[in-house]
PDB file of C-alpha atoms in Angstrom:
ATOM      1  CA  MET X   1       0.000   0.000   0.000  1.00  0.00           C
ATOM      2  CA  LEU X   2       2.808   2.399   0.893  1.00  0.00           C
ATOM      3  CA  VAL X   3       4.543   1.862  -2.466  1.00  0.00           C
ATOM      4  CA  LEU X   4       1.262   2.419  -4.305  1.00  0.00           C
ATOM      5  CA  VAL X   5       0.534   5.686  -2.512  1.00  0.00           C
ATOM      6  CA  LEU X   6       4.120   6.931  -2.795  1.00  0.00           C
ATOM      7  CA  SER X   7       4.103   6.229  -6.534  1.00  0.00           C
ATOM      8  CA  LEU X   8       1.376   8.851  -6.898  1.00  0.00           C
ATOM      9  CA  GLY X   9       3.793  11.600  -5.822  1.00  0.00           C
ATOM     10  CA  ALA X  10       5.238  12.503  -9.221  1.00  0.00           C
ATOM     11  CA  PRO X  11       1.905  12.568 -11.086  1.00  0.00           C
ATOM     12  CA  GLY X  12       0.391  14.486  -8.176  1.00  0.00           C
ATOM     13  CA  SER X  13       3.068  17.148  -8.334  1.00  0.00           C
ATOM     14  CA  MET X  14       2.504  17.499 -12.081  1.00  0.00           C
ATOM     15  CA  ILE X  15      -1.149  18.276 -11.353  1.00  0.00           C
ATOM     16  CA  GLY X  16      -0.007  21.023  -8.987  1.00  0.00           C
ATOM     17  CA  PHE X  17       2.318  22.479 -11.630  1.00  0.00           C
ATOM     18  CA  ASP X  18      -0.478  22.380 -14.206  1.00  0.00           C
ATOM     19  CA  TYR X  19      -2.892  24.198 -11.884  1.00  0.00           C
ATOM     20  CA  ALA X  20      -0.228  26.819 -11.155  1.00  0.00           C
ATOM     21  CA  ARG X  21       0.322  27.469 -14.864  1.00  0.00           C
ATOM     22  CA  THR X  22      -3.337  27.322 -15.873  1.00  0.00           C
ATOM     23  CA  PHE X  23      -4.910  29.477 -13.181  1.00  0.00           C
ATOM     24  CA  ASN X  24      -2.314  32.205 -12.643  1.00  0.00           C
ATOM     25  CA  PRO X  25      -1.601  35.260 -14.769  1.00  0.00           C
ATOM     26  CA  GLU X  26       1.445  35.012 -16.999  1.00  0.00           C
ATOM     27  CA  HIS X  27       3.475  37.499 -14.954  1.00  0.00           C
ATOM     28  CA  ARG X  28       3.017  35.346 -11.812  1.00  0.00           C
ATOM     29  CA  GLN X  29       3.655  31.903 -13.261  1.00  0.00           C
ATOM     30  CA  GLY X  30       7.273  31.708 -12.121  1.00  0.00           C
ATOM     31  CA  SER X  31       6.291  32.474  -8.537  1.00  0.00           C
ATOM     32  CA  ALA X  32       3.339  30.087  -8.673  1.00  0.00           C
ATOM     33  CA  VAL X  33       5.412  27.194 -10.018  1.00  0.00           C
ATOM     34  CA  GLY X  34       8.156  27.948  -7.481  1.00  0.00           C
ATOM     35  CA  LEU X  35       5.606  27.863  -4.667  1.00  0.00           C
ATOM     36  CA  VAL X  36       4.253  24.511  -5.864  1.00  0.00           C
ATOM     37  CA  ASN X  37       7.774  23.089  -6.087  1.00  0.00           C
ATOM     38  CA  MET X  38       8.808  24.410  -2.681  1.00  0.00           C
ATOM     39  CA  SER X  39       5.592  23.265  -0.994  1.00  0.00           C
ATOM     40  CA  GLY X  40       6.132  19.607  -1.851  1.00  0.00           C
ATOM     41  CA  PHE X  41       9.633  19.607  -0.406  1.00  0.00           C
ATOM     42  CA  LEU X  42       8.577  21.632   2.638  1.00  0.00           C
ATOM     43  CA  VAL X  43       5.778  19.209   3.495  1.00  0.00           C
ATOM     44  CA  THR X  44       8.216  16.307   3.114  1.00  0.00           C
ATOM     45  CA  LEU X  45      10.574  17.924   5.619  1.00  0.00           C
ATOM     46  CA  ILE X  46       7.743  18.638   8.059  1.00  0.00           C
ATOM     47  CA  VAL X  47       6.504  15.034   7.859  1.00  0.00           C
ATOM     48  CA  ALA X  48      10.040  13.705   8.415  1.00  0.00           C
ATOM     49  CA  LEU X  49      10.396  15.977  11.446  1.00  0.00           C
ATOM     50  CA  ALA X  50       7.001  14.896  12.801  1.00  0.00           C
ATOM     51  CA  ILE X  51       7.935  11.226  12.376  1.00  0.00           C
ATOM     52  CA  GLY X  52      11.134  11.843  14.338  1.00  0.00           C
ATOM     53  CA  VAL X  53       9.278  13.664  17.102  1.00  0.00           C
ATOM     54  CA  VAL X  54       6.749  10.831  17.407  1.00  0.00           C
ATOM     55  CA  LEU X  55       9.557   8.237  17.449  1.00  0.00           C
ATOM     56  CA  ASP X  56      11.297  10.102  20.270  1.00  0.00           C
ATOM     57  CA  ALA X  57       8.054  10.517  22.202  1.00  0.00           C
ATOM     58  CA  ALA X  58       7.238   6.822  21.767  1.00  0.00           C
ATOM     59  CA  GLY X  59      10.453   5.958  23.545  1.00  0.00           C
ATOM     60  CA  GLY X  60      12.681   4.378  20.956  1.00  0.00           C
ATOM     61  CA  TYR X  61      12.969   2.424  17.786  1.00  0.00           C
ATOM     62  CA  THR X  62      10.594  -0.447  18.435  1.00  0.00           C
ATOM     63  CA  PRO X  63       8.289  -1.750  15.698  1.00  0.00           C
ATOM     64  CA  GLU X  64       5.311  -0.290  17.568  1.00  0.00           C
ATOM     65  CA  ALA X  65       6.976   3.128  17.738  1.00  0.00           C
ATOM     66  CA  PHE X  66       7.696   3.040  14.008  1.00  0.00           C
ATOM     67  CA  ARG X  67       4.110   2.015  13.277  1.00  0.00           C
ATOM     68  CA  LEU X  68       2.845   4.954  15.286  1.00  0.00           C
ATOM     69  CA  ALA X  69       5.372   7.383  13.804  1.00  0.00           C
ATOM     70  CA  TRP X  70       4.665   6.389  10.215  1.00  0.00           C
ATOM     71  CA  SER X  71       0.953   6.974  10.795  1.00  0.00           C
ATOM     72  CA  VAL X  72       1.725  10.713  10.887  1.00  0.00           C
ATOM     73  CA  GLN X  73       1.973  10.751   7.104  1.00  0.00           C
ATOM     74  CA  TYR X  74      -1.554   9.376   6.712  1.00  0.00           C
ATOM     75  CA  MET X  75      -2.968  12.621   8.075  1.00  0.00           C
ATOM     76  CA  VAL X  76      -0.974  14.527   5.454  1.00  0.00           C
ATOM     77  CA  TRP X  77      -2.269  12.210   2.724  1.00  0.00           C
ATOM     78  CA  VAL X  78      -5.862  12.852   3.812  1.00  0.00           C
ATOM     79  CA  VAL X  79      -5.358  16.626   3.822  1.00  0.00           C
ATOM     80  CA  ALA X  80      -3.599  16.488   0.432  1.00  0.00           C
ATOM     81  CA  GLY X  81      -6.310  14.262  -1.038  1.00  0.00           C
ATOM     82  CA  PHE X  82      -9.012  16.643   0.136  1.00  0.00           C
ATOM     83  CA  GLY X  83      -7.038  19.557  -1.308  1.00  0.00           C
ATOM     84  CA  VAL X  84      -6.756  17.885  -4.708  1.00  0.00           C
ATOM     85  CA  TRP X  85     -10.436  16.963  -4.684  1.00  0.00           C
ATOM     86  CA  SER X  86     -11.629  20.456  -3.717  1.00  0.00           C
ATOM     87  CA  THR X  87      -9.344  22.301  -6.143  1.00  0.00           C
ATOM     88  CA  ARG X  88     -10.345  19.882  -8.892  1.00  0.00           C
ATOM     89  CA  GLN X  89     -13.983  20.777  -8.348  1.00  0.00           C
ATOM     90  CA  ARG X  90     -13.212  24.504  -8.379  1.00  0.00           C
ATOM     91  CA  ALA X  91     -10.994  24.180 -11.468  1.00  0.00           C
ATOM     92  CA  ARG X  92     -13.722  22.323 -13.351  1.00  0.00           C
ATOM     93  CA  ARG X  93     -16.259  25.024 -12.441  1.00  0.00           C
ATOM     94  CA  GLU X  94     -13.929  27.789 -13.641  1.00  0.00           C
ATOM     95  CA  LEU X  95     -13.135  25.955 -16.867  1.00  0.00           C
ATOM     96  CA  ALA X  96     -16.846  25.315 -17.507  1.00  0.00           C
ATOM     97  CA  ALA X  97     -17.574  29.026 -16.968  1.00  0.00           C
ATOM     98  CA  GLU X  98     -14.969  29.770 -19.671  1.00  0.00           C
ATOM     99  CA  GLY X  99     -16.585  27.256 -22.024  1.00  0.00           C
ATOM    100  CA  THR X 100     -14.147  24.371 -21.590  1.00  0.00           C
ATOM    101  CA  VAL X 101     -15.875  21.159 -20.572  1.00  0.00           C
ATOM    102  CA  VAL X 102     -13.594  18.497 -19.099  1.00  0.00           C
ATOM    103  CA  THR X 103     -14.839  14.967 -19.698  1.00  0.00           C
ATOM    104  CA  PRO X 104     -14.997  12.905 -16.480  1.00  0.00           C
ATOM    105  CA  VAL X 105     -12.375  10.157 -16.216  1.00  0.00           C
ATOM    106  CA  ARG X 106     -14.978   7.385 -16.003  1.00  0.00           C
ATOM    107  CA  GLU X 107     -16.378   8.435 -19.406  1.00  0.00           C
ATOM    108  CA  VAL X 108     -12.917   8.508 -20.985  1.00  0.00           C
ATOM    109  CA  ILE X 109     -12.175   5.018 -19.633  1.00  0.00           C
ATOM    110  CA  ALA X 110     -15.532   3.721 -20.877  1.00  0.00           C
ATOM    111  CA  ARG X 111     -14.846   5.147 -24.346  1.00  0.00           C
ATOM    112  CA  ARG X 112     -11.412   3.508 -24.469  1.00  0.00           C
ATOM    113  CA  ARG X 113     -12.848   0.149 -23.420  1.00  0.00           C
ATOM    114  CA  ASN X 114     -15.522   0.325 -26.096  1.00  0.00           C
ATOM    115  CA  ARG X 115     -13.159   1.482 -28.858  1.00  0.00           C
ATOM    116  CA  GLY X 116     -13.205  -0.907 -31.764  1.00  0.00           C
ATOM    117  CA  ARG X 117     -16.325  -2.708 -30.577  1.00  0.00           C
ATOM    118  CA  PRO X 118     -19.515  -2.664 -32.628  1.00  0.00           C
TER     119      PRO X 118
END
């Protein structure tokens, strides 16, 4: 499970870069992309620090302490997932207001499955 979730990091950061480029004026794009880039690394450092603090508070390097410490990142994943979901909704509304309709993923997948079938 951990490998699966961690493998989403690179595609997830690309979504952040795309939002920064799409929804910011041209004269602010460098700052927006820099903020997206810095935020990912900053959150990683904060999570690593929090894991260390929890390990120290748990009293050592036992398997139970590691289990507890690693659970810190799950809270970050939940917050990040909610952030992606909420900004996705807002981005779709803004794009629809501009006349760009984004096809839902489930429809794209259904079309690809049915391609070439009578």
